[in-house]
Amino acid sequence: MVMTDVPAKIVYERPEALDPRVTHYCPGCTHGVAHRLVAEVLDEMGETGNTIGVASVGCSVFAYNYFNIDFVEAAHGRAPAMATGIKRVYPDRTVFTYQGDGDLASIGMGEIVGAASRGEGITVIFINNANYGMTGGQMAPTTLPGQKTSSSPTGRDTKRQGYPIQTAEMLSTLEGSSYIVRRSLHSSREIRRAKQAIRTAFEVQKHGLGFSLVELLSTCPTNWGMSAAGARDWLEERMLPFYPLGDYKISPAVAELKI
Amino acid sequence: MAKELIKGNTAVAEAALRAGLEAYFGYPITPQTELLEHLSARMPEIGRPFVQAESELGAINMVYGAACTGKRVMTSSSSPGVSLMMEGLSYIAGTEVPAVLVDVVRGGPGLGNIAPAQGDYNQIVHGGGHGDYHMLVLAPASVQEAVDLTVLAFDLAEKYRNLVAVLMDGSIGQMMEPAELPPFQPLKTDIPDWAVRGTGGGENRVLTSINLDPPAQEVMNLRLMKRWQEIEKNEVRYKGYYLEDAEYVVVGFGTAGRISLSAVRAAREQGIKVGLLRPITLAPFPKDVLDELTEKAKAFLVVEMNAGQMLEDVRLVVRGRKPVEFFGRMGGVVPYPDEVLTEIERLVDGPLTTEGHPRDRWLARLSETIG
């Protein structure tokens, strides 16, 4: 056996913030990727032991089972209010919500707009997969025009069912929001960009610069009725045109932030 | 500390702050708003969080989040706002975290009006939110009592990790009376073991109300019910007036109890042996004393500013052993002592019956009066 003098170096391992257990998420679902990105960022920032997460109602209702950090579980849509309560009594802790599109953009629209407009110093990880995942793929506020779901079986008819909500664009109009961006989890390149955005969002909070939100376009192969690869393609072809990736709000203070 | 002339809502706000209220979250609604307004000035003044939420839903869920840290937190509202908070109250109960709610009750249902009422008895005492849970409910009849019960509310909430509601008629919130405010308590420094605080390394805490395994959920339900039995054993509070030799007993809480006391005194001047039982804890309900009174008294008169919500709890204790009559005003109408006195006289004059339902007899009489 030839020994080399190159020392072994760990280049990839499970983040400390992530619990070593199998998730309940479907194969091909991007929740696992999003969880991992959040965990990596909290570890890299040294915030894992200083963070309180707020889980929401939806497929990520049990997100707290997968993180090694303090967590509370909110009522449907109310995570930003719960996070506000925690952040106000613990301003030096990192507080984040992890919410899906039904939770945040439908039933919880009041709470997210309230938190953003107050410039609440929390970070929101917003998973947009264009349907209600946990209840079996019903039409969500983010469902695309014409998209078939279990409650829009002939496709979303905009005459009867209206139009999807572009959350990042909408929240970016609020003076209280500081960092609002949309990223996607459909390719390695976009996943890396998503991680950078998540890092920036948490840095915004750590520096006391106000409300930060990262919208992550995500796949739901099971409810979309597609393979994992097919779902990634569908996201790229159908979701990206309606939900363009980009930075929708970078406040002047955030723009000066050096990471 | 000397007494000062102070409005009920303001007094409760100041009492909460002095009791170590660490964060307040609320939403404006009449007749509660002065409470929120007072804290909007005072909390920031002493460096404590105050948030005017986007809605009562927002407010109660901010309380929920802050309560998960084990700090002293509260919200306040009035009837329609409290209806909106029912979701959060159920979650707080299901997570077993302590929190205080002040409900300054107004006329309903719906928007109703902004006059004093007691129509929230059922939604506060008998649930409102989903699932099996109980709030400990304190009902003051004066500004001083509202102050004292607010301080007590925080202690009880923490002692039992249970929701405590101060159910205060709009009249108590709005009127000014001399009251002595409590001394300043320092903020709590100890964090309960169960509270989230930001801990990693496998020591992390999770607070949730979800439990998908029915048998495990049932164990949790049983724990809540046993805790409630403990509360029923330890925390019953009431005030009795002229009960020693009372042949007739009026039962009323809050403003209705206070007005009834004037009527009882007037009746005593006429030589009628009547007393008053004023429950201070509506939950746990003072069943034992009422049961003892059932043995002694000839008949009961329940007086409320609703259509007889506590009446049902009285009837459950009396169980048809003695006649029970009811007098109530609804919709924000506050009864006069004379009206209650007339009802006491009717009780004495008879005829009395244990048949039928007292509400039906009252509604028939009321229909003649107000049409």
XYZ file of C-alpha atoms in Angstrom, chain A residues 16 48-52 57 61-62 64 67-76 78 81-86 88-90 93 107 110-111 114-115 118 120, chain B residues 23 25 49-55 57-58 61-62 64-66 68-69 71 87 91 191 195-208 210 212:
76
model
C -24.150 20.137 13.274
C -26.616 27.021 15.759
C -26.672 27.353 19.533
C -28.193 30.802 19.407
C -31.159 30.185 17.138
C -34.863 29.612 17.655
C -48.169 24.060 8.976
C -44.689 20.941 10.040
C -42.131 18.550 11.517
C -38.141 20.801 14.060
C -32.736 20.498 13.254
C -30.556 20.450 16.359
C -31.835 23.828 17.422
C -34.645 25.130 19.607
C -37.941 25.170 17.743
C -41.566 26.083 18.231
C -44.450 25.038 16.012
C -46.897 27.712 14.876
C -50.552 27.588 13.911
C -51.223 27.698 10.152
C -49.002 32.501 12.145
C -46.343 36.500 14.566
C -44.872 33.795 16.771
C -41.379 34.697 15.600
C -42.134 38.351 16.414
C -43.034 37.400 19.978
C -39.792 35.468 20.383
C -38.950 40.881 20.788
C -38.077 39.153 24.060
C -34.815 37.695 22.701
C -31.130 35.421 19.204
C -53.812 31.940 5.382
C -51.740 39.135 7.258
C -48.976 37.933 9.542
C -47.427 42.719 9.337
C -43.977 41.375 10.169
C -42.800 46.451 10.951
C -39.309 42.764 12.241
C -43.770 41.829 26.720
C -48.878 42.322 22.245
C -41.337 45.198 24.216
C -44.730 46.527 23.158
C -46.124 45.555 19.772
C -49.374 46.730 18.235
C -50.114 43.688 16.110
C -51.740 43.540 12.665
C -54.772 41.773 14.158
C -54.709 36.748 15.437
C -51.288 38.321 15.204
C -49.675 34.347 18.237
C -47.013 36.847 19.286
C -47.782 32.336 21.967
C -44.226 32.778 20.685
C -43.104 34.921 23.600
C -42.647 29.745 24.700
C -39.625 31.578 26.155
C -41.317 35.149 30.064
C -57.273 29.682 17.658
C -52.605 26.272 20.682
C -35.846 30.543 32.728
C -38.652 27.189 27.655
C -36.922 27.714 24.316
C -33.921 30.033 24.496
C -31.589 29.160 21.623
C -29.674 25.999 22.468
C -27.860 23.695 20.074
C -25.719 20.626 20.495
C -28.485 18.112 20.985
C -29.854 19.967 24.010
C -32.446 21.700 21.897
C -36.032 22.120 23.072
C -39.141 21.850 20.943
C -42.498 23.321 21.909
C -45.427 22.179 19.832
C -49.028 18.613 17.482
C -49.954 12.655 15.522
